[in-house]
Coordinates of C-alpha atoms and ligand atoms in Angstrom, one line a residue:
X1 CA 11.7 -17.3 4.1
X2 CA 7.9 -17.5 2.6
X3 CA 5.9 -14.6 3.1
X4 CA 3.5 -15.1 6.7
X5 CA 0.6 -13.0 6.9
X6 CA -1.7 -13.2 9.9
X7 CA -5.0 -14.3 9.0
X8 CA -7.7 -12.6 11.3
X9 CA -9.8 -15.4 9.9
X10 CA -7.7 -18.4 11.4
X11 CA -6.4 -16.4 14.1
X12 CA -3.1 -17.9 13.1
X13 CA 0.3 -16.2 11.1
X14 CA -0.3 -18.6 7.8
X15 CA 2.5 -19.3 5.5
X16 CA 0.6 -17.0 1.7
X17 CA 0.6 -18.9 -1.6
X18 CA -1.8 -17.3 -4.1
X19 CA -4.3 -19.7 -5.7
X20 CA -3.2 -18.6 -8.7
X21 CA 0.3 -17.0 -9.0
X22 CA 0.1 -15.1 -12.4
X23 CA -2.5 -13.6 -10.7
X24 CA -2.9 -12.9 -7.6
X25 CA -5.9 -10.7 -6.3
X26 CA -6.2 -8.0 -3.4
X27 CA -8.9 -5.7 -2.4
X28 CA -9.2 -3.2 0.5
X29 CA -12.2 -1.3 1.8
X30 CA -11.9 2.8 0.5
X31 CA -13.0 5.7 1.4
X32 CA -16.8 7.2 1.8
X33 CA -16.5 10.1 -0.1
X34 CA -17.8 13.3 0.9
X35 CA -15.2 15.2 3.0
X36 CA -11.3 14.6 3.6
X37 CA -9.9 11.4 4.8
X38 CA -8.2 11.5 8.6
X39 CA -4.9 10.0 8.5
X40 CA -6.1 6.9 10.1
X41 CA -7.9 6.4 7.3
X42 CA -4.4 6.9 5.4
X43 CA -3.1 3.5 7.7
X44 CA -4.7 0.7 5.6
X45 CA -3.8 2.8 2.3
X46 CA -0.4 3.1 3.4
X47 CA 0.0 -0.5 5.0
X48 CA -1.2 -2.4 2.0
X49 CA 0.4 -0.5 -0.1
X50 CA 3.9 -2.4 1.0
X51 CA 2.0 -5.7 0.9
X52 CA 1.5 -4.2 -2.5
X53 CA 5.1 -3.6 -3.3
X54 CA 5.9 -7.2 -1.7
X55 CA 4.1 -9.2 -3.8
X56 CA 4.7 -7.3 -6.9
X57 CA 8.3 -8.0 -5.8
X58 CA 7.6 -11.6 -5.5
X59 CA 5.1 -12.8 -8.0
X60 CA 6.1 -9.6 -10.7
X61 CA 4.5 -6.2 -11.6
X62 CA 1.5 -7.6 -13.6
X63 CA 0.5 -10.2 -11.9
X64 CA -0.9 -8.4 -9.0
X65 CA -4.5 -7.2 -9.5
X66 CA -4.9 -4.7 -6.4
X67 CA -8.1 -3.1 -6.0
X68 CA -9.1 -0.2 -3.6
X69 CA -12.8 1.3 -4.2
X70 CA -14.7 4.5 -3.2
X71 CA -18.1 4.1 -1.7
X72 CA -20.2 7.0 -4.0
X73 CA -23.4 6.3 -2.7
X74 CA -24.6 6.5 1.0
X75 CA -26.4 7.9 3.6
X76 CA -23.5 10.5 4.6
X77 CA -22.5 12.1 1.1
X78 CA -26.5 12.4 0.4
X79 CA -26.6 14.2 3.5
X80 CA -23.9 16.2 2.8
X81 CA -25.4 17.0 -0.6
X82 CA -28.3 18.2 1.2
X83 CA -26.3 20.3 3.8
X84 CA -23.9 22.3 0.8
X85 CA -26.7 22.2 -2.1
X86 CA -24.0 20.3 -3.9
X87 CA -24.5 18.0 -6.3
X88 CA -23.6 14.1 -5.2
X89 CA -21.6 13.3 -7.9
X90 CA -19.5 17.1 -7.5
X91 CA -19.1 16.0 -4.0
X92 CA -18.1 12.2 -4.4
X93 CA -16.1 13.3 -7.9
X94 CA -13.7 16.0 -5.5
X95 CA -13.4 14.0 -2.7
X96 CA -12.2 11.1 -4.3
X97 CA -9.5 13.1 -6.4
X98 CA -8.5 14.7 -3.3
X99 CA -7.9 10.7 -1.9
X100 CA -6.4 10.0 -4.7
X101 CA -3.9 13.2 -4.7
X102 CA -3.3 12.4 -0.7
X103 CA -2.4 9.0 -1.1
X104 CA -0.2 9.5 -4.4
X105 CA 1.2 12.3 -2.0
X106 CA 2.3 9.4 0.8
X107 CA 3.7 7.0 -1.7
X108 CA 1.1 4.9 -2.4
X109 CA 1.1 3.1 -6.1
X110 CA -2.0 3.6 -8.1
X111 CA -4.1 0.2 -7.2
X112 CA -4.8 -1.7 -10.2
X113 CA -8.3 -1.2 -10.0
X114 CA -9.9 2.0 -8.6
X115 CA -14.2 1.0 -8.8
X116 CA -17.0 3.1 -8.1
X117 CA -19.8 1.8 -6.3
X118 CA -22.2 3.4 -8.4
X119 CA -20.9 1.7 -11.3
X120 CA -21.5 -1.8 -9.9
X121 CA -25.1 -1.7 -9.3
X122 CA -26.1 -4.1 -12.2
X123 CA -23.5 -6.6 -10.1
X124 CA -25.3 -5.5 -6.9
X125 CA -28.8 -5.9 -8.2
X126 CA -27.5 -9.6 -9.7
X127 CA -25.9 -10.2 -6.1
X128 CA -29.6 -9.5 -4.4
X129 CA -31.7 -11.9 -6.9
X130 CA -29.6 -14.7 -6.7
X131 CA -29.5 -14.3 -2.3
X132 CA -33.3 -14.1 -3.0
X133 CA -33.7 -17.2 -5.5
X134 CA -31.5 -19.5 -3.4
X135 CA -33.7 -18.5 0.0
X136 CA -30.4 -16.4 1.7
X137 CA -32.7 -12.9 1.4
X138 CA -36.2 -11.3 1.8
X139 CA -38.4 -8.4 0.6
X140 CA -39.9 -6.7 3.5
X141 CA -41.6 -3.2 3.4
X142 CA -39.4 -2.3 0.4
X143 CA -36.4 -3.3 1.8
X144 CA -34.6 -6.6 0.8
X145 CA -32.6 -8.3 3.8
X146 CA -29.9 -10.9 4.1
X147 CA -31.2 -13.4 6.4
X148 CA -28.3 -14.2 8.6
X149 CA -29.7 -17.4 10.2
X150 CA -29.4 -19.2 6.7
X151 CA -25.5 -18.7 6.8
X152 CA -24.3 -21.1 9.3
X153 CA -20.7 -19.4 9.4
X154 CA -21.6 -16.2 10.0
X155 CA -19.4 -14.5 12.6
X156 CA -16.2 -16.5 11.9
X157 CA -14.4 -14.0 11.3
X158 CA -15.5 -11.9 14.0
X159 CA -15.6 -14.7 16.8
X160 CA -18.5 -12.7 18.3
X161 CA -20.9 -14.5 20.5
X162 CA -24.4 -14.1 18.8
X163 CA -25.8 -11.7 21.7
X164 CA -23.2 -9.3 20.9
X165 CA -23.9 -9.9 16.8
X166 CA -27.5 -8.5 17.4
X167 CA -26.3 -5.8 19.8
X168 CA -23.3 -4.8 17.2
X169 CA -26.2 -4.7 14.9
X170 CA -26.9 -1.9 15.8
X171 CA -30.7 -2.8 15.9
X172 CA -32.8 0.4 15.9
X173 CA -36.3 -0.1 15.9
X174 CA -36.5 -2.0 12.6
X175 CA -40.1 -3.3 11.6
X176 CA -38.9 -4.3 8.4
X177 CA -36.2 -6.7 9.8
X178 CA -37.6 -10.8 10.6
X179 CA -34.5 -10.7 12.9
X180 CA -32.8 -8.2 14.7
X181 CA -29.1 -9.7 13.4
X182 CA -30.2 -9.6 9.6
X183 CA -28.9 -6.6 7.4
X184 CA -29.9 -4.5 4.7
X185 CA -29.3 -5.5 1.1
X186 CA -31.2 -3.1 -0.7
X187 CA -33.1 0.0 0.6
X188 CA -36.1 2.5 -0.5
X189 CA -34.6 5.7 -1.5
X190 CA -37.2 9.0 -1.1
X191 CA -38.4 11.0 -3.8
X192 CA -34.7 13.6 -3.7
X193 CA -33.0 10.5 -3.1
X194 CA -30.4 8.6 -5.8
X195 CA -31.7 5.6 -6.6
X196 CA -32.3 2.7 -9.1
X197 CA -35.3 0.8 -10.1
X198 CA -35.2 -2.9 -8.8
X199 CA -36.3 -6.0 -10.9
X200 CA -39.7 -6.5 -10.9
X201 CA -39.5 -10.2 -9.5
X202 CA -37.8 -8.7 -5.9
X203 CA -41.6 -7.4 -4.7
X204 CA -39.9 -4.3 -4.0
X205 CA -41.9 -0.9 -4.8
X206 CA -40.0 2.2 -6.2
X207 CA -36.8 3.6 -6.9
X208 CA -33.7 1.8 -4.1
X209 CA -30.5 2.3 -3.5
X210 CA -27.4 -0.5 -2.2
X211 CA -26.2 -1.4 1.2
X212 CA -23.0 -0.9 2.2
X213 CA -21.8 -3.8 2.8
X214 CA -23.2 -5.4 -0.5
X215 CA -21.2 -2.8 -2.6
X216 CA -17.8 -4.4 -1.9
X217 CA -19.2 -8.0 -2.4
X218 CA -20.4 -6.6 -5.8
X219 CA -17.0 -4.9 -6.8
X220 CA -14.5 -7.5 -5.6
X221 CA -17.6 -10.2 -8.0
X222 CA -17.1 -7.5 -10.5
X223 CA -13.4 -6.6 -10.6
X224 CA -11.5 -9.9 -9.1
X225 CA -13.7 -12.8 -9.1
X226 CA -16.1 -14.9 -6.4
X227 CA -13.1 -15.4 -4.1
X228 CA -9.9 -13.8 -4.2
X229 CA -6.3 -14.2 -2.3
X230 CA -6.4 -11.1 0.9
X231 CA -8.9 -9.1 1.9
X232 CA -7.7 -5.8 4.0
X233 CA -9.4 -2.8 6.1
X234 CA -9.1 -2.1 9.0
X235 CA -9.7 -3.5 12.2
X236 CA -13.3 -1.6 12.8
X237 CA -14.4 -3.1 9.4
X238 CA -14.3 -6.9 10.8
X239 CA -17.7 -6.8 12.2
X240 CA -20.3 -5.9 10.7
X241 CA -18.6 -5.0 7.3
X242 CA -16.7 -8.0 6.5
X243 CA -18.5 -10.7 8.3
X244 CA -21.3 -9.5 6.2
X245 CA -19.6 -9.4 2.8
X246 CA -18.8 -13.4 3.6
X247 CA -21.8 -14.1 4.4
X248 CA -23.5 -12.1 0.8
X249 CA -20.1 -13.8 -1.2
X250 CA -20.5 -16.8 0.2
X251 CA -24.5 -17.6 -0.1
X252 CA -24.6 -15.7 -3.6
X253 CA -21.8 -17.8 -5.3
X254 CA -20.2 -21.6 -4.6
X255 CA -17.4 -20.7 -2.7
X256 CA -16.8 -23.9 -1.2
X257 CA -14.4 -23.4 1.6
X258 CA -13.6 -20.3 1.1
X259 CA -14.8 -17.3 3.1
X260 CA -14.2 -15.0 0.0
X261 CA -10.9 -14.7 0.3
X262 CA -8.5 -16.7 1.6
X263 CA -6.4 -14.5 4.1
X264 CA -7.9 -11.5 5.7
X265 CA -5.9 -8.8 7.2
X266 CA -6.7 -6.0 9.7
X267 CA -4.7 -2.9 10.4
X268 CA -5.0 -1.5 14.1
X269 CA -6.0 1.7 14.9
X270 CA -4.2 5.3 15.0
X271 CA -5.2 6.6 17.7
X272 CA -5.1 10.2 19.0
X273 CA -3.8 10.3 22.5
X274 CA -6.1 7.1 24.0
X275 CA -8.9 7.4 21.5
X276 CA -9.3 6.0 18.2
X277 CA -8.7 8.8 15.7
X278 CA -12.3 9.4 14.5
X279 CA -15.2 11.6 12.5
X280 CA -17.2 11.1 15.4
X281 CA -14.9 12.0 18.0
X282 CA -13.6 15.0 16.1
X283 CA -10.1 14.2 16.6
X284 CA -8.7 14.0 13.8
X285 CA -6.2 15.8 11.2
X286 CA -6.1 15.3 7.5
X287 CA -2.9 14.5 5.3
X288 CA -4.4 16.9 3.2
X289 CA -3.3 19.9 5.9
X290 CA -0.3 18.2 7.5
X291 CA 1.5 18.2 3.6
X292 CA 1.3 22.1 3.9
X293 CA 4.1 21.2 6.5
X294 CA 5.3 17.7 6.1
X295 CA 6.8 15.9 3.2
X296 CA 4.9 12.8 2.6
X297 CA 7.4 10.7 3.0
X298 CA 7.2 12.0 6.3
X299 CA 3.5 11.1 7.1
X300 CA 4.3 7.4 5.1
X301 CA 7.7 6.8 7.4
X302 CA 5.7 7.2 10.7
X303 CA 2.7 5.6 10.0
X304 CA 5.0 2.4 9.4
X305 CA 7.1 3.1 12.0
X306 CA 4.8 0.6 13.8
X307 CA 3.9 -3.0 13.1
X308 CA 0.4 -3.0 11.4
X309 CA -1.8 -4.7 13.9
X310 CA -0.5 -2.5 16.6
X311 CA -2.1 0.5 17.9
X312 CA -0.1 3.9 16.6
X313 CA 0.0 7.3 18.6
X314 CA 0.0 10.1 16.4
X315 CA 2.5 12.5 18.0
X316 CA 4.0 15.6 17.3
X317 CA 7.2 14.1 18.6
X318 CA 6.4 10.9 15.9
X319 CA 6.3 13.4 12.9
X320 CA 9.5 15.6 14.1
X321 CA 11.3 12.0 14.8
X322 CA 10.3 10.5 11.7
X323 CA 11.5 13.6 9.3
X324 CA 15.0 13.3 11.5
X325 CA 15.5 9.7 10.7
X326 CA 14.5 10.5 7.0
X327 CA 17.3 13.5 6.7
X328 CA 19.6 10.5 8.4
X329 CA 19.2 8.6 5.1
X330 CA 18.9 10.9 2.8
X331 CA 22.1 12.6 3.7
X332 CA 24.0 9.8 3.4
X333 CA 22.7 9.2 -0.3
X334 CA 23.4 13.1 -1.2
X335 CA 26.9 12.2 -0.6
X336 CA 26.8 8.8 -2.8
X337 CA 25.6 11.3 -5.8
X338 CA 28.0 10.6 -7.9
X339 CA 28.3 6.7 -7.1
X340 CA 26.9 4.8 -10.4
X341 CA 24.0 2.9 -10.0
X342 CA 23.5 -0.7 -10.2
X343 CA 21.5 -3.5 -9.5
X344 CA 21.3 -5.8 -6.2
X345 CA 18.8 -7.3 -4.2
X346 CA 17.2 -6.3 -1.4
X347 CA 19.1 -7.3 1.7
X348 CA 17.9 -10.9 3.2
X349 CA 17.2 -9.6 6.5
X350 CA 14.7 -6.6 5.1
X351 CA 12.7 -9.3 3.2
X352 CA 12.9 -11.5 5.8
X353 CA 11.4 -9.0 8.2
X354 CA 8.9 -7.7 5.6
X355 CA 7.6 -11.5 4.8
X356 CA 7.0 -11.7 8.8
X357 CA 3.7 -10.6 8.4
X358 CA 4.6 -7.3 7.3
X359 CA 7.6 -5.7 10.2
X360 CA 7.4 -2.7 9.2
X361 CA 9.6 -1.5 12.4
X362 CA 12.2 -4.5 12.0
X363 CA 12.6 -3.4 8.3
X364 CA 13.2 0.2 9.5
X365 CA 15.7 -0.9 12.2
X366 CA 17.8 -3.0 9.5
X367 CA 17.7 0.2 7.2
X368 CA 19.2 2.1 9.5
X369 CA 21.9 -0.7 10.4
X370 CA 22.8 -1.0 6.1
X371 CA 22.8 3.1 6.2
X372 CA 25.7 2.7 9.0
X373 CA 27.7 0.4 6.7
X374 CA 27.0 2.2 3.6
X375 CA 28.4 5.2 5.4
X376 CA 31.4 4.1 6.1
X377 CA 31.9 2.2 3.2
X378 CA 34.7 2.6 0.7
X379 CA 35.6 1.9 -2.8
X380 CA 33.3 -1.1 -4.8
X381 CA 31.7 -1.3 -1.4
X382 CA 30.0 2.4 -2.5
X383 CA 28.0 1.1 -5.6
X384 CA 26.7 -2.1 -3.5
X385 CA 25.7 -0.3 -0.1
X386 CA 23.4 2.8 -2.3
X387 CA 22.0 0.6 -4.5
X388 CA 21.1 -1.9 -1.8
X389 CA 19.5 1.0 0.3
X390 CA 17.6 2.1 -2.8
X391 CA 16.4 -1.5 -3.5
X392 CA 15.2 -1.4 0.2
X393 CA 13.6 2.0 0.0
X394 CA 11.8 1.1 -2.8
X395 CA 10.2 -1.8 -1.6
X396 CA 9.0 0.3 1.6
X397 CA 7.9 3.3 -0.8
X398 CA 10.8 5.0 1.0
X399 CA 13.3 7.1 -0.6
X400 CA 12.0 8.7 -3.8
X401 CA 13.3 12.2 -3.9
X402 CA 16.1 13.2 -5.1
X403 CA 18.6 13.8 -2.3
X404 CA 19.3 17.2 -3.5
X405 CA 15.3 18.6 -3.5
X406 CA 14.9 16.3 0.0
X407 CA 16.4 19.6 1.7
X408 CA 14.6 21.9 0.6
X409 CA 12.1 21.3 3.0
X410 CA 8.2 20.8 2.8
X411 CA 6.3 19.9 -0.1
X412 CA 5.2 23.6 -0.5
X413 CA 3.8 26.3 0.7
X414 CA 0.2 25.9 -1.5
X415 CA -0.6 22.5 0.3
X416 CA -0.2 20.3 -3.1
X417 CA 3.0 17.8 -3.1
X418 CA 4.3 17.2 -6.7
X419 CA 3.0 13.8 -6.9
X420 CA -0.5 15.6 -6.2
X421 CA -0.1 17.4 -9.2
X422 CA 1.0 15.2 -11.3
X423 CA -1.5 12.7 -11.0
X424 CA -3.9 15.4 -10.9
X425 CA -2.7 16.3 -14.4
X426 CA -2.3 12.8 -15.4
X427 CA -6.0 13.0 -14.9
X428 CA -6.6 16.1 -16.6
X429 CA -5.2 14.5 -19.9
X430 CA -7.3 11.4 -19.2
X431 CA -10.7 13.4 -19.2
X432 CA -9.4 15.6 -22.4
X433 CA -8.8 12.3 -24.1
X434 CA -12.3 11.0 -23.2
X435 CA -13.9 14.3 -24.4
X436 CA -14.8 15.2 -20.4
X437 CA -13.7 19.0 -20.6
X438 CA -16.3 19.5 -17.3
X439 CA -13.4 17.3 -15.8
X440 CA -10.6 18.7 -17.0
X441 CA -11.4 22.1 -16.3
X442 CA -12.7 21.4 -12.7
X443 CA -8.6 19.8 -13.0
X444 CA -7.6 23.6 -14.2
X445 CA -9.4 25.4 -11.9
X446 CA -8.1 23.4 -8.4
X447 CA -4.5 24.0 -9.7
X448 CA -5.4 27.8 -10.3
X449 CA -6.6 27.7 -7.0
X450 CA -3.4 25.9 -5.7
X451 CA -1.3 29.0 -7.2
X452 CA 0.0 26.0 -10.2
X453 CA 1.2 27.6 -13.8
X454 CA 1.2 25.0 -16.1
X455 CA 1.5 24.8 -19.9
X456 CA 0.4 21.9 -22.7
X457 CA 3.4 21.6 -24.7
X458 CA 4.1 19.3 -27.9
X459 CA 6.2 16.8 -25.5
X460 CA 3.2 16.6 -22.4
X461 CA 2.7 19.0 -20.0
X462 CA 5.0 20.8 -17.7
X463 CA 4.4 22.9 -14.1
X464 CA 5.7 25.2 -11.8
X465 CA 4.4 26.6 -8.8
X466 CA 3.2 30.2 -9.3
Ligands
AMP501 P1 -14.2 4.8 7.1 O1 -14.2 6.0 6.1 O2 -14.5 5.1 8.5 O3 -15.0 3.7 6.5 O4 -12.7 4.3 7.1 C1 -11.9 4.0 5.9 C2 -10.8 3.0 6.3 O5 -10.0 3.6 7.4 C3 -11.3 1.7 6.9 O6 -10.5 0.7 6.5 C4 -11.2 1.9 8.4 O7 -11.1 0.7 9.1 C5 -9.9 2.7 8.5 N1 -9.8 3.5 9.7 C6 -10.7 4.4 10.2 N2 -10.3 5.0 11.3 C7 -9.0 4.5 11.5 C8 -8.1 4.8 12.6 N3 -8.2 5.7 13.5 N4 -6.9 4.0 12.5 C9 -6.7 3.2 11.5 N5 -7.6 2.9 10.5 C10 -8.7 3.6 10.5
ZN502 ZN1 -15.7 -3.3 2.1

């Protein structure tokens, strides 16, 4: 079977060939920066990091170029400057190691690309003069805006009626705005404000500063190219975030048919009882706390527990169920420890479900029907069943701990799972190499914090908790 993804954009499950199959190109909408991530924000992380997997699977390793950004520059991590006297780029710099600790922590693979918005303006600012030059923009009171009347195909993806597009707008008492449905390009930053001078041709006065929307348009311009193979975020992000970065892609380059990219995918929501799992609604709980108490393979195995595009409950009951099913597998590979490892494919009917647009829950199900067999499996049969199971895993992001250390119970008692660590000193020999001891020592200090001993040896760097 040929991998089906369902393609908000169509409204239709569509069979996926990559334009190009030695490289085939993925973004997904990251984090704002300037507190801890909720784990519904961990969903489309998680979620597309098995889409990940799956075409790294299919097309090989190196041909996938997946790229997940931060947003470093916006009207909530200024404020939030503001608030903690903290500079921006301490703020945006911890947050996003604390992301990228979190994530590493629920199995997620490094994405290929990891851009900063703030080091995309010069794509941003290019973005804005050709929107203005081809009549797609206007300067207004310092502000430039996309004018959304000049894209005919705006609100595609959405399928909004254009009463609700000027209502989702969220149109505040705009002066600057020729209509209420255009959006903000470029905007004047004050005096204690970041911001970057604009050309001189944009009749634009002063220091400004990017829109949201335009920094993803920029970055997937800068990192992937003018269109690209899947888009994902979720569901929220349709409208206005992504019917806007069409309509910027679109207008600023030729891309003939293509709305930017050629199959866009939405995750549905976590949700915390009946709400949406939210900032604003105060909801919410952080991966960063639940690792004190959960493995992350834990957190990862029940946030797929349920197709993609369905709602989730986050549960107590979810958490304790998932880490039951978990020991369910991983005893039965602590007793195939000493069966020799070898190589198989993963079973037809996990791909199968996986290539169904991602069944997550139908993958789960056959796992636990090949654990069954493995377990009562007997001579050759051993060798086949664990390495098929570990094939499996792997491909979910399942199964990485050694059975033995699996038991031993939560990550630890400091909050930081190993793979935290690790990457965070991956990083810390990164900045040393680059000559950023700032960095690295910022690196030190967090581990000191987390109660982590570590020593620089001739062979790398080794660690143990304190
Ligand atoms: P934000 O920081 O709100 O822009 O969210 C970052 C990512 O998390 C976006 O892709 C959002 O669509 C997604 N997201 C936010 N809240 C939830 C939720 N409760 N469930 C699933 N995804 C979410
Ligand atoms: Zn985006």
């Amino acid at each position: 079977m040929t991998l089906h993804l369902f393609n908000t954009y169509s409204g239709k499950k569509e069979p996926f060939e990559p334009t190009n199959p030695n490289r085939v190109t993925m973004y997904v909408c990251g984090p704002t920066v300037y507190s801890y991530a909720h784990i519904g924000n961990a969903r489309p992380p998680v979620v597309f990091d098995v889409l990940f997997r799956l075409l790294r699977h299919q097309y090989g390793e190196s041909a996938v170029i997946y790229a997940r950004n931060f947003t470093d520059i916006d009207d909530k991590i200024i404020a939030a400057s503001q608030e903690t006297g903290e500079p921006i780029h301490a703020i945006t710099g911890k947050y996003a190691d604390i992301y990228r600790a979190d994530m590493a922590a629920l199995g997620t693979l490094p994405p290929t690309q990891e851009p900063r918005a703030t080091e995309h303006i010069e794509e941003m600012q290019r973005l804005v003069s050709a929107l203005l030059d081809k009549g797609h923009a206007y300067a207004e009171q310092d502000h430039v805006l996309f004018s959304v009347k000049s894209f005919h195909q705006y609100g595609k993806l959405s399928k909004l009626p254009q009463d609700d597009i000027i209502a989702g707008a969220r149109v505040e008492v705009a002066p600057y705005k020729h209509d209420p449905a255009d959006f903000v390009l470029w905007k004047p930053s004050k005096e204690d404000e970041p911001g970057w001078e604009a050309p001189t041709d944009w009749g634009v006065a002063g220091r400004g500063r990017p829109g949201w929307h335009l920094e993803c348009s920029a970055m997937i311009r800068a990192g992937l190219g003018e269109t690209i193979d899947i888009h994902g975020g979720g569901q929220d992000l349709r409208f206005p975030h992504h019917e806007n970065e069409i309509a910027q892609s679109c207008c600023a380059h030729d891309t003939g048919d293509i709305p930017l990219a050629r199959f866009w995918l939405h995750n549905g929501f976590l949700n915390m009882g009946k709400d949406k799992m939210s900032k604003s609604l105060g909801n919410i709980v952080t991966p960063h706390e639940l690792l004190n108490t959960w493995q992350g393979e834990v957190l990862r195995f029940a946030l797929l527990s349920a197709h993609y595009r369905q709602p989730l409950e986050w549960t107590d009951s979810l958490l304790e169920q998932s880490k039951k099913q978990l020991d369910r597998f991983y005893r039965t590979l602590s007793e195939f420890s000493d069966v020799e490892e070898i190589a198989v494919e993963v079973p037809a009917n996990i791909m199968a479900a996986l290539r169904d647009d991602l069944n997550t829950p139908e993958a789960i199900a056959a796992l636990h029907a090949l654990r069954d067999r493995a377990a009562s499996a007997t001579g050759p049969e051993r060798a086949q069943a664990k390495a098929q199971l570990l094939a499996a895993g792997e491909l979910l992001g399942l199964f990485s701990s050694d059975p033995a250390n699996w038991f031993k119970g939560a990550t630890s008692e400091d909050g930081l799972a190993d793979e935290a660590i690790d990457t965070l000193l991956d990083e810390r020999a990164q900045a040393r190499k680059e000559k950023n001891y700032a960095r690295a020592d910022e690196i030190r200090d967090e581990l000191a914090a987390n109660n982590i001993i570590f020593e620089d040896g001739p062979d790398g760097t080794t660690w143990r908790r304190g």
